[in-house]
Short mmCIF file of C-alpha atoms and ligand atoms in Angstrom, two decimals:
data_model
loop_
_atom_site.label_atom_id
_atom_site.label_comp_id
_atom_site.label_asym_id
_atom_site.label_seq_id
_atom_site.Cartn_x
_atom_site.Cartn_y
_atom_site.Cartn_z
CA MET V 1 -2.63 -18.68 -12.85
CA ILE V 2 -0.38 -16.28 -10.96
CA THR V 3 -0.18 -16.50 -7.07
CA LEU V 4 -0.04 -13.74 -4.51
CA TYR V 5 1.71 -14.44 -1.11
CA ASP V 6 0.47 -11.98 1.37
CA SER V 7 -0.98 -11.49 4.71
CA ILE V 8 -4.56 -10.64 5.95
CA LEU V 9 -3.70 -7.46 7.67
CA SER V 10 -0.95 -6.34 5.23
CA GLY V 11 -1.38 -2.93 3.52
CA ASN V 12 1.42 -3.91 0.95
CA GLY V 13 -0.39 -7.08 0.08
CA TYR V 14 -3.63 -5.24 -0.27
CA LYS V 15 -2.30 -2.84 -2.77
CA ALA V 16 -1.67 -5.72 -5.29
CA ARG V 17 -5.27 -7.33 -4.49
CA LEU V 18 -6.80 -3.79 -5.05
CA LEU V 19 -5.06 -3.42 -8.49
CA MET V 20 -5.92 -7.07 -9.68
CA SER V 21 -9.55 -6.48 -8.51
CA HIS V 22 -9.74 -3.25 -10.63
CA LEU V 23 -8.02 -5.07 -13.62
CA GLY V 24 -10.04 -8.28 -13.25
CA ILE V 25 -7.08 -10.44 -13.13
CA PRO V 26 -7.65 -13.75 -11.43
CA PHE V 27 -5.03 -14.98 -8.91
CA ARG V 28 -4.54 -17.53 -6.20
CA ARG V 29 -3.96 -16.15 -2.83
CA VAL V 30 -1.68 -17.56 -0.28
CA SER V 31 -2.13 -15.71 3.13
CA LEU V 32 0.60 -16.17 5.60
CA THR V 33 0.58 -15.76 9.26
CA LEU V 34 3.66 -13.44 9.74
CA PRO V 35 4.17 -13.60 13.73
CA LYS V 36 4.60 -17.40 13.07
CA GLY V 37 7.63 -16.75 10.59
CA GLU V 38 5.74 -18.17 7.71
CA SER V 39 7.31 -15.56 5.38
CA ARG V 40 10.92 -16.73 6.57
CA THR V 41 10.76 -20.56 5.88
CA PRO V 42 13.43 -21.73 3.61
CA GLU V 43 10.97 -22.25 0.86
CA MET V 44 9.76 -18.55 1.18
CA LEU V 45 13.27 -17.14 1.34
CA LYS V 46 13.82 -18.49 -2.08
CA ARG V 47 10.99 -16.49 -3.37
CA ASN V 48 11.92 -13.28 -1.49
CA PRO V 49 15.37 -13.30 0.41
CA LEU V 50 14.19 -10.44 2.63
CA GLY V 51 11.45 -12.75 4.11
CA ARG V 52 8.48 -10.33 3.48
CA VAL V 53 5.20 -10.30 1.62
CA PRO V 54 3.82 -9.51 -0.63
CA ILE V 55 5.36 -11.82 -3.36
CA LEU V 56 3.90 -12.38 -6.67
CA GLU V 57 4.69 -15.69 -8.47
CA LEU V 58 4.23 -15.56 -12.00
CA GLU V 59 2.99 -18.46 -14.21
CA ASN V 60 6.63 -19.31 -15.31
CA GLY V 61 7.57 -19.64 -11.63
CA GLU V 62 9.47 -16.47 -11.52
CA SER V 63 9.01 -14.38 -8.10
CA LEU V 64 8.69 -10.46 -7.87
CA TYR V 65 8.62 -8.83 -4.40
CA GLU V 66 8.40 -5.30 -3.36
CA SER V 67 4.48 -4.10 -3.45
CA ASN V 68 5.34 -1.11 -5.63
CA ALA V 69 7.24 -3.15 -8.06
CA ILE V 70 4.40 -5.63 -8.21
CA LEU V 71 2.07 -2.61 -8.98
CA CYS V 72 4.30 -1.61 -11.77
CA TYR V 73 4.51 -4.94 -13.32
CA LEU V 74 0.77 -5.55 -13.12
CA ALA V 75 -0.26 -1.93 -14.49
CA ALA V 76 2.35 -1.94 -17.27
CA GLY V 77 0.10 -1.44 -20.58
CA THR V 78 -2.84 -0.40 -18.61
CA PRO V 79 -4.19 3.23 -17.92
CA PHE V 80 -3.06 2.61 -14.04
CA LEU V 81 0.58 3.30 -15.24
CA PRO V 82 0.85 6.19 -17.84
CA GLU V 83 3.03 5.73 -20.91
CA ASN V 84 3.66 9.63 -21.13
CA LYS V 85 7.42 9.94 -20.02
CA LEU V 86 6.69 12.72 -17.36
CA GLU V 87 3.44 11.27 -15.93
CA HIS V 88 5.22 7.79 -15.69
CA ALA V 89 8.15 9.29 -13.95
CA ARG V 90 5.66 11.15 -11.58
CA VAL V 91 4.04 7.96 -10.65
CA VAL V 92 7.34 6.55 -9.72
CA GLN V 93 8.10 9.73 -7.70
CA TRP V 94 4.92 9.18 -5.64
CA LEU V 95 5.77 5.32 -5.15
CA LEU V 96 9.25 6.41 -3.62
CA PHE V 97 7.60 9.04 -1.48
CA GLU V 98 5.10 6.26 -0.24
CA GLN V 99 8.00 3.89 0.62
CA PHE V 100 10.33 6.62 2.09
CA ASP V 101 8.18 8.95 3.75
CA LEU V 102 4.73 7.53 4.32
CA VAL V 103 4.57 3.86 4.97
CA ARG V 104 6.69 3.14 8.02
CA ASN V 105 5.33 6.35 9.77
CA LEU V 106 1.70 5.25 9.21
CA ALA V 107 2.12 1.40 9.59
CA ARG V 108 4.12 1.41 12.73
CA PRO V 109 1.61 3.14 15.15
CA ARG V 110 -1.12 0.94 13.63
CA LEU V 111 0.95 -2.08 14.40
CA TYR V 112 1.44 -1.18 17.95
CA ILE V 113 -1.94 0.39 18.86
CA SER V 114 -4.28 -1.85 16.73
CA ILE V 115 -2.49 -5.03 15.93
CA GLN V 116 -0.16 -5.91 18.81
CA LYS V 117 -2.34 -3.77 21.27
CA ALA V 118 0.91 -2.51 22.87
CA LYS V 119 0.46 1.19 22.78
CA ALA V 120 1.86 1.79 26.40
CA GLN V 121 5.09 -0.04 25.55
CA HIS V 122 5.69 2.34 22.43
CA LEU V 123 4.59 5.67 23.41
CA LYS V 124 7.64 7.57 22.36
CA GLU V 125 8.18 5.68 19.09
CA ILE V 126 4.56 6.27 18.19
CA ALA V 127 4.81 10.03 18.85
CA ASP V 128 7.98 10.10 16.69
CA TYR V 129 6.47 8.17 13.81
CA GLN V 130 3.23 10.32 14.06
CA GLU V 131 5.30 13.49 13.71
CA LEU V 132 6.82 12.35 10.54
CA GLY V 133 3.64 10.76 9.40
CA TYR V 134 1.81 14.06 9.72
CA LYS V 135 4.51 15.90 7.70
CA ALA V 136 4.05 13.26 4.88
CA LEU V 137 0.19 13.59 5.09
CA GLY V 138 0.77 17.40 4.83
CA VAL V 139 2.59 16.98 1.63
CA MET V 140 -0.18 14.92 0.18
CA GLU V 141 -2.81 17.35 1.35
CA ALA V 142 -1.13 20.21 -0.16
CA HIS V 143 -0.88 18.33 -3.49
CA LEU V 144 -4.47 17.44 -3.67
CA VAL V 145 -5.95 20.89 -2.25
CA GLN V 146 -4.72 22.52 -5.58
CA GLY V 147 -7.86 21.23 -7.23
CA ARG V 148 -6.36 17.74 -8.20
CA ASP V 149 -8.59 14.64 -7.98
CA TRP V 150 -5.74 12.18 -8.29
CA PHE V 151 -2.09 12.16 -7.68
CA VAL V 152 -0.75 12.01 -11.30
CA GLY V 153 -2.62 13.65 -14.30
CA GLU V 154 -6.44 13.48 -14.66
CA ARG V 155 -6.81 9.67 -13.70
CA TYR V 156 -6.60 7.02 -10.98
CA THR V 157 -3.22 5.37 -11.19
CA ILE V 158 -0.99 2.91 -9.20
CA ALA V 159 0.27 6.21 -7.45
CA ASP V 160 -3.08 6.54 -5.74
CA ILE V 161 -3.43 2.85 -5.11
CA ALA V 162 0.03 2.83 -3.34
CA LEU V 163 -0.71 5.85 -1.35
CA TYR V 164 -4.39 4.87 -0.56
CA SER V 165 -3.56 1.70 1.39
CA TYR V 166 -1.73 2.85 4.50
CA THR V 167 -3.46 6.32 4.36
CA HIS V 168 -6.84 4.86 4.69
CA MET V 169 -5.82 2.72 7.67
CA SER V 170 -4.08 5.38 9.51
CA PRO V 171 -6.77 6.15 12.07
CA GLU V 172 -5.90 2.56 13.23
CA GLY V 173 -2.58 4.15 14.32
CA GLU V 174 -4.54 7.26 15.86
CA TYR V 175 -3.97 9.52 12.93
CA ASP V 176 -6.61 12.15 12.81
CA LEU V 177 -7.63 12.61 9.21
CA ALA V 178 -10.13 15.45 9.98
CA ARG V 179 -7.09 17.62 9.55
CA PHE V 180 -6.97 16.67 5.87
CA PRO V 181 -10.07 17.46 4.11
CA ALA V 182 -8.71 16.96 0.64
CA ILE V 183 -7.23 13.62 1.52
CA GLN V 184 -10.60 12.37 2.82
CA ALA V 185 -12.27 13.32 -0.31
CA TRP V 186 -9.64 11.53 -2.32
CA LEU V 187 -10.04 8.37 -0.17
CA ARG V 188 -13.75 8.28 -0.89
CA ARG V 189 -13.13 8.79 -4.76
CA VAL V 190 -10.75 5.90 -4.60
CA GLU V 191 -13.45 3.68 -2.77
CA SER V 192 -15.91 4.97 -5.59
CA GLN V 193 -13.75 3.24 -8.41
CA LYS V 194 -15.10 0.20 -10.32
CA GLY V 195 -13.80 -2.99 -8.66
CA TYR V 196 -12.80 -1.47 -5.38
CA ILE V 197 -12.47 -3.95 -2.65
CA PRO V 198 -11.83 -3.15 1.08
CA LEU V 199 -8.75 -4.70 2.87
CA MET V 200 -10.70 -7.67 4.43
CA ALA V 201 -12.55 -8.81 1.32
CA GLN V 202 -12.48 -12.20 0.61
CA ASN V 203 -10.46 -12.76 -2.58
CA ARG V 204 -10.51 -15.38 -5.05
CA GLY V 205 -8.13 -18.42 -4.56
N1 GSH L 301 8.85 -2.53 1.07
C1 GSH L 301 8.22 -3.81 1.04
C2 GSH L 301 7.72 -3.93 2.57
C3 GSH L 301 7.13 -5.37 2.89
C4 GSH L 301 6.75 -5.70 4.25
O1 GSH L 301 7.23 -4.81 5.24
N2 GSH L 301 5.88 -6.66 4.58
C5 GSH L 301 5.67 -7.02 5.79
C6 GSH L 301 4.05 -7.10 5.87
S1 GSH L 301 3.23 -5.68 5.24
C7 GSH L 301 6.21 -8.38 6.14
O2 GSH L 301 6.14 -9.25 5.32
N3 GSH L 301 6.46 -8.46 7.40
C8 GSH L 301 7.15 -9.85 7.90
C9 GSH L 301 8.57 -9.65 8.43
O3 GSH L 301 9.20 -8.81 8.28
O4 GSH L 301 8.85 -10.75 9.02
C10 GSH L 301 7.04 -3.72 0.28
O5 GSH L 301 6.45 -2.64 -0.01
O6 GSH L 301 6.52 -4.94 -0.25
#
């Protein structure tokens, strides 16, 4: 059985768990306590030299890190990763957008405000992240508002899963999603898909 090393509040780990739930893939989950440095022990650094989760450990002992690489691995050969050359590249395009333009700007305000309860100490950084985060959300809204149900083609793919994770929890970083009606409708579409699980769902293993 494959093993997923993640952490209870990690939106990056959640992406992998959400996809495995949709695909019905059984897995063992090892949830690490990140503030205690559990992702940076010598044993874990052998699995990911960057000391971060999620990490997928395959049955042959090989480790794969970077949440979007894990999504690509798990989705290969399924409808979640289109075979069509252009659609496949468009999925990669949104996975890169998610990493460069979205995650940090949405995740950091959430970390400071809702996880560390340290808003007062980070007011300037939060405002700077939110300025960039709102720009990225604007790009997503503009894409969806053109009558699109999903980010790529006519179906739910790992582009949607990657973008969904931190977008749906962005209100924990005091983002106002009321400004983005098309994003809100898309979030509800993701949540209505078969096999959907919320962030805090109890997983197998
Ligand atoms: N680009 C990476 C980011 C992974 C990441 O930042 N993981 C966080 C949890 S969401 C982590 O492990 N932090 C612990 C640390 O940096 O010590 C991915 O998408 O997997």
